[in-house]
Coordinates of C-alpha atoms in Angstrom, one line a residue:
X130 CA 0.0 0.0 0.0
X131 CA 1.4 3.3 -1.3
X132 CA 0.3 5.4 1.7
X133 CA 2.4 3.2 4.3
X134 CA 5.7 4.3 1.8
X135 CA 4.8 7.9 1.4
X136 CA 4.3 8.0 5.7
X137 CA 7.2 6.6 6.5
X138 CA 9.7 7.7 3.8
X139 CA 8.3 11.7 5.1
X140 CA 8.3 10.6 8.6
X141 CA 4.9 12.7 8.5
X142 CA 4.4 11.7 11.8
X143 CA 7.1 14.0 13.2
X144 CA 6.7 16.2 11.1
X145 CA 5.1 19.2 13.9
X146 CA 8.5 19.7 15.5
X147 CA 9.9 21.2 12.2
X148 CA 6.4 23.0 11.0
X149 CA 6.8 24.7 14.3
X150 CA 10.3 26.2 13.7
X151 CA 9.1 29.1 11.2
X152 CA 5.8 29.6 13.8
X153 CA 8.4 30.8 16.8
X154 CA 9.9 32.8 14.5
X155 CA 6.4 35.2 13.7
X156 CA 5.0 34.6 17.0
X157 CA 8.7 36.4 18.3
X158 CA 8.3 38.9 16.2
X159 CA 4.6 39.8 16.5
X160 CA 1.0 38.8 16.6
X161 CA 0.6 37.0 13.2
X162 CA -2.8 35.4 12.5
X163 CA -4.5 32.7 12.8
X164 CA -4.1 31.9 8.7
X165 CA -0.6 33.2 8.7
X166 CA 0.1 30.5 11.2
X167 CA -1.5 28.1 9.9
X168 CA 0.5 28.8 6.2
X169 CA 3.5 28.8 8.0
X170 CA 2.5 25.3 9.6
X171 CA 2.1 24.2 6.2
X172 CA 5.2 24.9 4.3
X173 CA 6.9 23.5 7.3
X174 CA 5.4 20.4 7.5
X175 CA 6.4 20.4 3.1
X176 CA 10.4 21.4 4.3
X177 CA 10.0 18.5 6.7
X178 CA 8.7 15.6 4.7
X179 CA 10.5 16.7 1.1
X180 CA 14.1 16.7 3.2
X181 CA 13.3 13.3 4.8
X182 CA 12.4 12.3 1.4
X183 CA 15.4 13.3 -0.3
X184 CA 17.5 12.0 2.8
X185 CA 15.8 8.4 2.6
X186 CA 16.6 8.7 -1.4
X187 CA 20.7 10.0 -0.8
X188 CA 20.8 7.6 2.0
X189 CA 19.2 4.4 0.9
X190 CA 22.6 2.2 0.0
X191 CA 23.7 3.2 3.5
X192 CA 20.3 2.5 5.3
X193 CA 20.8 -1.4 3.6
X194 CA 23.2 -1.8 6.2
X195 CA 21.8 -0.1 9.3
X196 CA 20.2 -2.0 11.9
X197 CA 17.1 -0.3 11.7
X198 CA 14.9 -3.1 13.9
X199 CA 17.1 -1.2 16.7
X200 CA 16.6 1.9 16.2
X201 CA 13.1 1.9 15.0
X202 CA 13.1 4.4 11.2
X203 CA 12.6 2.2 8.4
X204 CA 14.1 3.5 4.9
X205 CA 10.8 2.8 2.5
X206 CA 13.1 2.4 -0.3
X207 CA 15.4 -0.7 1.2
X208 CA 12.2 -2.6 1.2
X209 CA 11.0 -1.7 -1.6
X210 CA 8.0 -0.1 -0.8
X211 CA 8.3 3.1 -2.8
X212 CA 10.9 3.8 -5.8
X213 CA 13.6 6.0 -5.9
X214 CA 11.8 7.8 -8.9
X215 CA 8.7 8.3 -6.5
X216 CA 10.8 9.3 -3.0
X217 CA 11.9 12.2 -6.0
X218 CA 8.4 12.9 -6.7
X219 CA 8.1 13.8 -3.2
X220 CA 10.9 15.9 -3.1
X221 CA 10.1 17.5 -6.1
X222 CA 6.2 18.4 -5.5
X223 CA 7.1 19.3 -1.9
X224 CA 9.9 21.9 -3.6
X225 CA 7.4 23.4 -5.6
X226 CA 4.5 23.7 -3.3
X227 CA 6.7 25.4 -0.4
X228 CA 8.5 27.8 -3.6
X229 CA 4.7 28.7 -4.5
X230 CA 3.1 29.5 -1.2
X231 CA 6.2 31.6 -0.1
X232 CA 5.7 33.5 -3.3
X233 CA 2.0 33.9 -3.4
X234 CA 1.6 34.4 0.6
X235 CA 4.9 36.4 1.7
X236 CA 6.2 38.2 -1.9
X237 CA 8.9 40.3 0.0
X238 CA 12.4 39.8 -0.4
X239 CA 13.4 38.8 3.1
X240 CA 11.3 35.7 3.2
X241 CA 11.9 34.4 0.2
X242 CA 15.3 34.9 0.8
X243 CA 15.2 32.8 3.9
X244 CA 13.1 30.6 3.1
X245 CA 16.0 29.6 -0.4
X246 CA 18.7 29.7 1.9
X247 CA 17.4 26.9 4.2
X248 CA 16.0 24.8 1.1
X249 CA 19.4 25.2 -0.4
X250 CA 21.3 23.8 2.9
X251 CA 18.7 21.4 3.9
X252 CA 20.0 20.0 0.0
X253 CA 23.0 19.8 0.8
X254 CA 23.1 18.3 4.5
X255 CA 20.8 15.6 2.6
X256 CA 22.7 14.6 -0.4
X257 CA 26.3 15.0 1.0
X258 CA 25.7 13.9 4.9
X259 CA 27.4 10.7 4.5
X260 CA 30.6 11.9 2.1
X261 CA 32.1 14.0 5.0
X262 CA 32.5 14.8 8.5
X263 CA 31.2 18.3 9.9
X264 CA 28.2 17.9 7.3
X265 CA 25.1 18.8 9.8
X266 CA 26.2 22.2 10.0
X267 CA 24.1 22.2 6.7
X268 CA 20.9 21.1 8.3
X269 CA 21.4 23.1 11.6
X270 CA 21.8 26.7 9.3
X271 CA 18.8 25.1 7.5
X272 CA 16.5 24.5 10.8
X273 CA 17.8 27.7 12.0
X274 CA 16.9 30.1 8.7
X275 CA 13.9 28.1 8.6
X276 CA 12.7 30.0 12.0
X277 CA 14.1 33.2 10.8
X278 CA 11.6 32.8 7.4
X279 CA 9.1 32.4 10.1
X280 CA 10.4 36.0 11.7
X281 CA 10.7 37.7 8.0
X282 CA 7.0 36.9 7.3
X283 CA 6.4 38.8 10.2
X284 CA 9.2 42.2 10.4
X285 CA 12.4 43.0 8.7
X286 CA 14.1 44.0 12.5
X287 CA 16.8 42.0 13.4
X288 CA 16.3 42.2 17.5
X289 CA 19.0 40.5 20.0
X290 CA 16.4 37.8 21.2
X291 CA 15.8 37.1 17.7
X292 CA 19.2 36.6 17.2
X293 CA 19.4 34.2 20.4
X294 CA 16.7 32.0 19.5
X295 CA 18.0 31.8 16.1
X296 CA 21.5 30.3 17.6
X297 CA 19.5 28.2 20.3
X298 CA 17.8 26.5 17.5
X299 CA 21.4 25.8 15.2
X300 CA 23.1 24.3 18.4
X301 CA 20.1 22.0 19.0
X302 CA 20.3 20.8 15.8
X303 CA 23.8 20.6 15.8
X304 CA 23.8 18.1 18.7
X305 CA 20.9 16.0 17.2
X306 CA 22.1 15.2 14.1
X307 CA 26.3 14.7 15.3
X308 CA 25.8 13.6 18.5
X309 CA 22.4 11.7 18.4
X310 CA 22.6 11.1 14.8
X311 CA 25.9 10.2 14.5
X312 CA 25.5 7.6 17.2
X313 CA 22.5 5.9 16.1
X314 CA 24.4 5.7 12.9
X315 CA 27.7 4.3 13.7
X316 CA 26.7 0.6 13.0
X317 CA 26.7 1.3 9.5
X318 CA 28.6 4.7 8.6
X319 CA 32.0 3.5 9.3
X320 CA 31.1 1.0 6.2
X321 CA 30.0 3.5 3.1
X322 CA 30.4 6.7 4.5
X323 CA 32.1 9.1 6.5
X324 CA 30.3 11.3 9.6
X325 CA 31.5 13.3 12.5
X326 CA 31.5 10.6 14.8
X327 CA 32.8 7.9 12.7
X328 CA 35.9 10.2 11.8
X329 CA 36.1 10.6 15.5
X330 CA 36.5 6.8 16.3
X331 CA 32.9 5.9 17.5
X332 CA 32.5 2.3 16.9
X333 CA 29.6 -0.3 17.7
X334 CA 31.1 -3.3 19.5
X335 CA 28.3 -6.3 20.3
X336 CA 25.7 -3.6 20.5
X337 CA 27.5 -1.3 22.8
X338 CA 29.0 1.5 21.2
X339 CA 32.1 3.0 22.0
X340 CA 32.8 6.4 22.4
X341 CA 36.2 8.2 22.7
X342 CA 37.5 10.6 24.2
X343 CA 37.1 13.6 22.1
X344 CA 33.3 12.7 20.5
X345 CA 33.0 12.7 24.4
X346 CA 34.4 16.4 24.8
X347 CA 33.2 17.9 21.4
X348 CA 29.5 16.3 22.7
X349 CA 30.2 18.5 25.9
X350 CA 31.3 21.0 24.3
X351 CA 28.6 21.5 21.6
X352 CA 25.7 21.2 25.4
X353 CA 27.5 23.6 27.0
X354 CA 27.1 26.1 24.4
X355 CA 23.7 25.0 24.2
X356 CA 23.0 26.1 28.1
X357 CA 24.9 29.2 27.2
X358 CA 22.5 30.6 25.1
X359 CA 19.5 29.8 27.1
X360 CA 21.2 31.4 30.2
X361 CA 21.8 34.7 27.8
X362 CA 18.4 34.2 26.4
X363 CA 16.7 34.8 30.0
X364 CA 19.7 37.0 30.9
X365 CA 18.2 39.2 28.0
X366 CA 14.6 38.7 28.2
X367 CA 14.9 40.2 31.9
X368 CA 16.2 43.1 30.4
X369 CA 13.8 43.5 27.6
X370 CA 10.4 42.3 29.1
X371 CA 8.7 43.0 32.0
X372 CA 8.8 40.2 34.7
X373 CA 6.1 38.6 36.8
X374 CA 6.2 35.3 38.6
X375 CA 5.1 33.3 35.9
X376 CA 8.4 34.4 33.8
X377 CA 10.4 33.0 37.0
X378 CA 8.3 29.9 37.0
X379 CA 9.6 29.4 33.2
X380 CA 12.9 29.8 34.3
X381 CA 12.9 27.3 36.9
X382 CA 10.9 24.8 34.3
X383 CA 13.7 24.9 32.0
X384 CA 16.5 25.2 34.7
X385 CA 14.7 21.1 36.0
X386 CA 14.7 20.2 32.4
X387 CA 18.2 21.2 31.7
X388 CA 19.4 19.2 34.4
X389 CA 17.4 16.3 33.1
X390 CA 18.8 16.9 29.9
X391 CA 22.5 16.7 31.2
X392 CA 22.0 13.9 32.7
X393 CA 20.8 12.4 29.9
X394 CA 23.9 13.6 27.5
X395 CA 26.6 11.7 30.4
X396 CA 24.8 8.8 30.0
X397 CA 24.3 9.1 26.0
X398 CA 28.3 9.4 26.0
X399 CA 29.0 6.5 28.3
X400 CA 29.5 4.1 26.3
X401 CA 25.5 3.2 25.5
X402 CA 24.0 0.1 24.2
X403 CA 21.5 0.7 21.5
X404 CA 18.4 0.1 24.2
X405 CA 19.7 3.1 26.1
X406 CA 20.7 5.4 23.1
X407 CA 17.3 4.8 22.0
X408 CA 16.5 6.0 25.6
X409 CA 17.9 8.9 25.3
X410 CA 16.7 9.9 21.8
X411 CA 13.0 9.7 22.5
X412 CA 14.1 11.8 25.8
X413 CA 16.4 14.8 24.5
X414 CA 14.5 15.4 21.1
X415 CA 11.2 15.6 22.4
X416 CA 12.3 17.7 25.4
X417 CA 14.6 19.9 23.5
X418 CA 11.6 21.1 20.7
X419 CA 8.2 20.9 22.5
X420 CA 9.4 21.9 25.8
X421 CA 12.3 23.7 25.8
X422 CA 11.4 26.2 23.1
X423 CA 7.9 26.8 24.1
X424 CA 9.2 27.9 27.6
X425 CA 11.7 29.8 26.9
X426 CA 9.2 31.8 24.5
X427 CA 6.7 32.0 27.5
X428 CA 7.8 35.3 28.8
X429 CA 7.2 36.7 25.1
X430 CA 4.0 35.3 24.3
X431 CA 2.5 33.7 27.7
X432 CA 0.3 30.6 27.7
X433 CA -0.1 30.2 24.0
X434 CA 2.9 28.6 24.1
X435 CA 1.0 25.4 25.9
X436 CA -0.1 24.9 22.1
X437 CA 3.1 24.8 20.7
X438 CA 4.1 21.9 23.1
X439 CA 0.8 19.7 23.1
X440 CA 0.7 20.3 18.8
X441 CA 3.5 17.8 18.2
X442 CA 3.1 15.7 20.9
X443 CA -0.7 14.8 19.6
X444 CA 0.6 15.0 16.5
X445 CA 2.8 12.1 16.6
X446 CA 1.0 9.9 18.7
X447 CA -1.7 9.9 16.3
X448 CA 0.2 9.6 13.3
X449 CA 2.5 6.7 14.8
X450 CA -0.9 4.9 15.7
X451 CA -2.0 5.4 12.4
X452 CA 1.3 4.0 10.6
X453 CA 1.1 1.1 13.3
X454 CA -2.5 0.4 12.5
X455 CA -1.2 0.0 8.4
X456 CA 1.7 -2.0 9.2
X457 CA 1.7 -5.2 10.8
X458 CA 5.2 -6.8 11.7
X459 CA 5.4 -10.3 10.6
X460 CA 5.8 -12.5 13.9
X461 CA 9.2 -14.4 12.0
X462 CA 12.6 -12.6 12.8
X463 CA 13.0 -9.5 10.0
X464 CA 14.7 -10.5 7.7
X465 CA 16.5 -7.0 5.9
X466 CA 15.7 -5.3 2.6
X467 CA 12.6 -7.4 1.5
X468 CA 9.2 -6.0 1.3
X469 CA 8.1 -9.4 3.1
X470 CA 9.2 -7.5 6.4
X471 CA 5.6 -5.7 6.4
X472 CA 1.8 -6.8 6.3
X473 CA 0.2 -4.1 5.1
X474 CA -3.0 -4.0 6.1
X475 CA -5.7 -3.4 3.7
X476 CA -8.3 -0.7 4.3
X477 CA -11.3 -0.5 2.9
X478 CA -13.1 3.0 1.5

């Protein structure tokens, strides 16, 4: 069934956390409306699933050799549920949509201009992440322009928070996609391609990967900048925006979930078996973008930002349940890069 390929090869179903990006970005800047919200919403959820579908497509001779039953993504392509020709398709229509609502809805110069540059990176973190180390540099400037498109729909001022949120967002990303990424990864990179951390010596061993020393301190390195620029975020807010004890309330929120978060990062680089990087992924990612963000913005925008971090989160619990209700896991042992893997249920109407 076509629909199970085109769900999973977009990873629709977290696709919120990105359509969000460009949504913190207006709401920073101003009061957009209900319909420019929602447009923005809908271009990002486009940017979301055309990049996973040009990753899946750049990726898919590497993906043959992941251990994907461990980690839990499954590359549409290896098994042959979609075509490379129609994971294009994707990419192409999804291109073309986005290019034609940024024109049609926000003509200025600034947004389109942001909203090329983080197409144009998001390209080339996706067909070049494997060739070299120091590649998701593309994809953070992408995430990170992709909120500031959000902003130029909105005003042309270039304000310090702006400015702040703009590098909280590329150091997240940065330590997603070569810490997190690169470690889920490692199985496989070392094999066909080159990434931070396999150029850095990170090796899976009998399901425990190994981690040396300095992945272990450029990991460290990359969170403490991260903390950095929340603790100058507030620093500034308290400064800019009057204060009440809600605003302190935020603060504390994201002080317990930082710590949470840190804790989670030592035992990310401790030498992990796949169960506990899993662990850790389903803890920093959904932490870092539907809590983190959301209140930090709370002394800008107040409550509405309790939208912003119940969105995803019912976003991809009904969209996983949906892709679980169409596939069906064979009870035999998964046998890799044949379509036999999945029972795909039929629905009828």
């Amino acid at each position: 069934m076509k629909i199970v390929g085109y769900l999973m090869l977009s990873r629709f179903h977290s696709s919120a956390t990105m359509a969000l990006l460009p949504i913190y970005g207006a709401v920073l800047m101003g009061s957009p409306s209900t319909l420019h919200l929602s447009i923005l919403f809908f271009i990002g959820v486009l940017g979301y699933c055309g990049g996973c579908a040009l990753n899946a497509y750049a990726d898919v001779e590497v993906d043959k050799f992941s251990r994907i039953e461990s980690i839990g993504y499954k590359n549409p392509l290896v098994f042959g549920l979609l075509s490379k020709r129609e994971a294009l398709g994707v990419c192409l229509v999804s291109l073309v949509v986005i290019v034609a609502s940024a024109l049609l809805f926000f003509p200025s110069i600034l947004p389109l201009l942001t909203i090329g540059i983080a197409i144009f990176f998001g390209f080339m973190y996706n067909l070049f992440s494997k060739k070299a180390a120091g590649m998701e540099i593309f994809s953070s400037i992408s995430y990170a322009t992709f909120f500031l498109f959000g902003a130029a729909s909105i005003s042309a001022n270039i304000t310090f928070p702006l400015v702040i949120l703009f590098l909280v967002i590329f150091a997240q990303n940065m330590f997603e996609f070569s810490i997190l990424g690169g470690l889920k990864d490692c199985d496989h990179d070392l094999l066909v391609g080159r990434t931070t951390a396999s150029q850095m010596g990170v090796r899976m061993t009998n399901g425990i990967i190994k981690i040396p020393k300095k992945f272990k301190i450029y990991a460290l390195g990359l969170w403490a900048f991260y903390i950095s620029l929340i603790i100058l975020w507030f620093i500034v807010l308290r400064t800019s925006y009057s204060y009440s004890h809600w605003n302190t309330l935020s603060e504390i929120l994201v002080a317990f979930l930082l710590v949470i978060l840190t804790y989670s990062t030592g035992k990310l680089i401790s030498n992990p078996s796949i169960q506990k990087l899993r662990k850790a992924i389903f803890i920093q990612i959904p932490l870092s973008y539907c809590v983190i963000i959301p209140a930090i913005l709370f002394p800008v925008i107040g409550a509405y930002v309790i939208l912003f971090a119940i969105i995803p989160i019912i976003w991809f619990i009904s969209f996983s349940f949906l892709l679980r209700f169409l596939i069906k896991p064979h009870r035999s042992p998964p046998q890799r890069k044949r379509l036999g893997d999945f029972q795909i249920r039929s629905v009828e109407g």
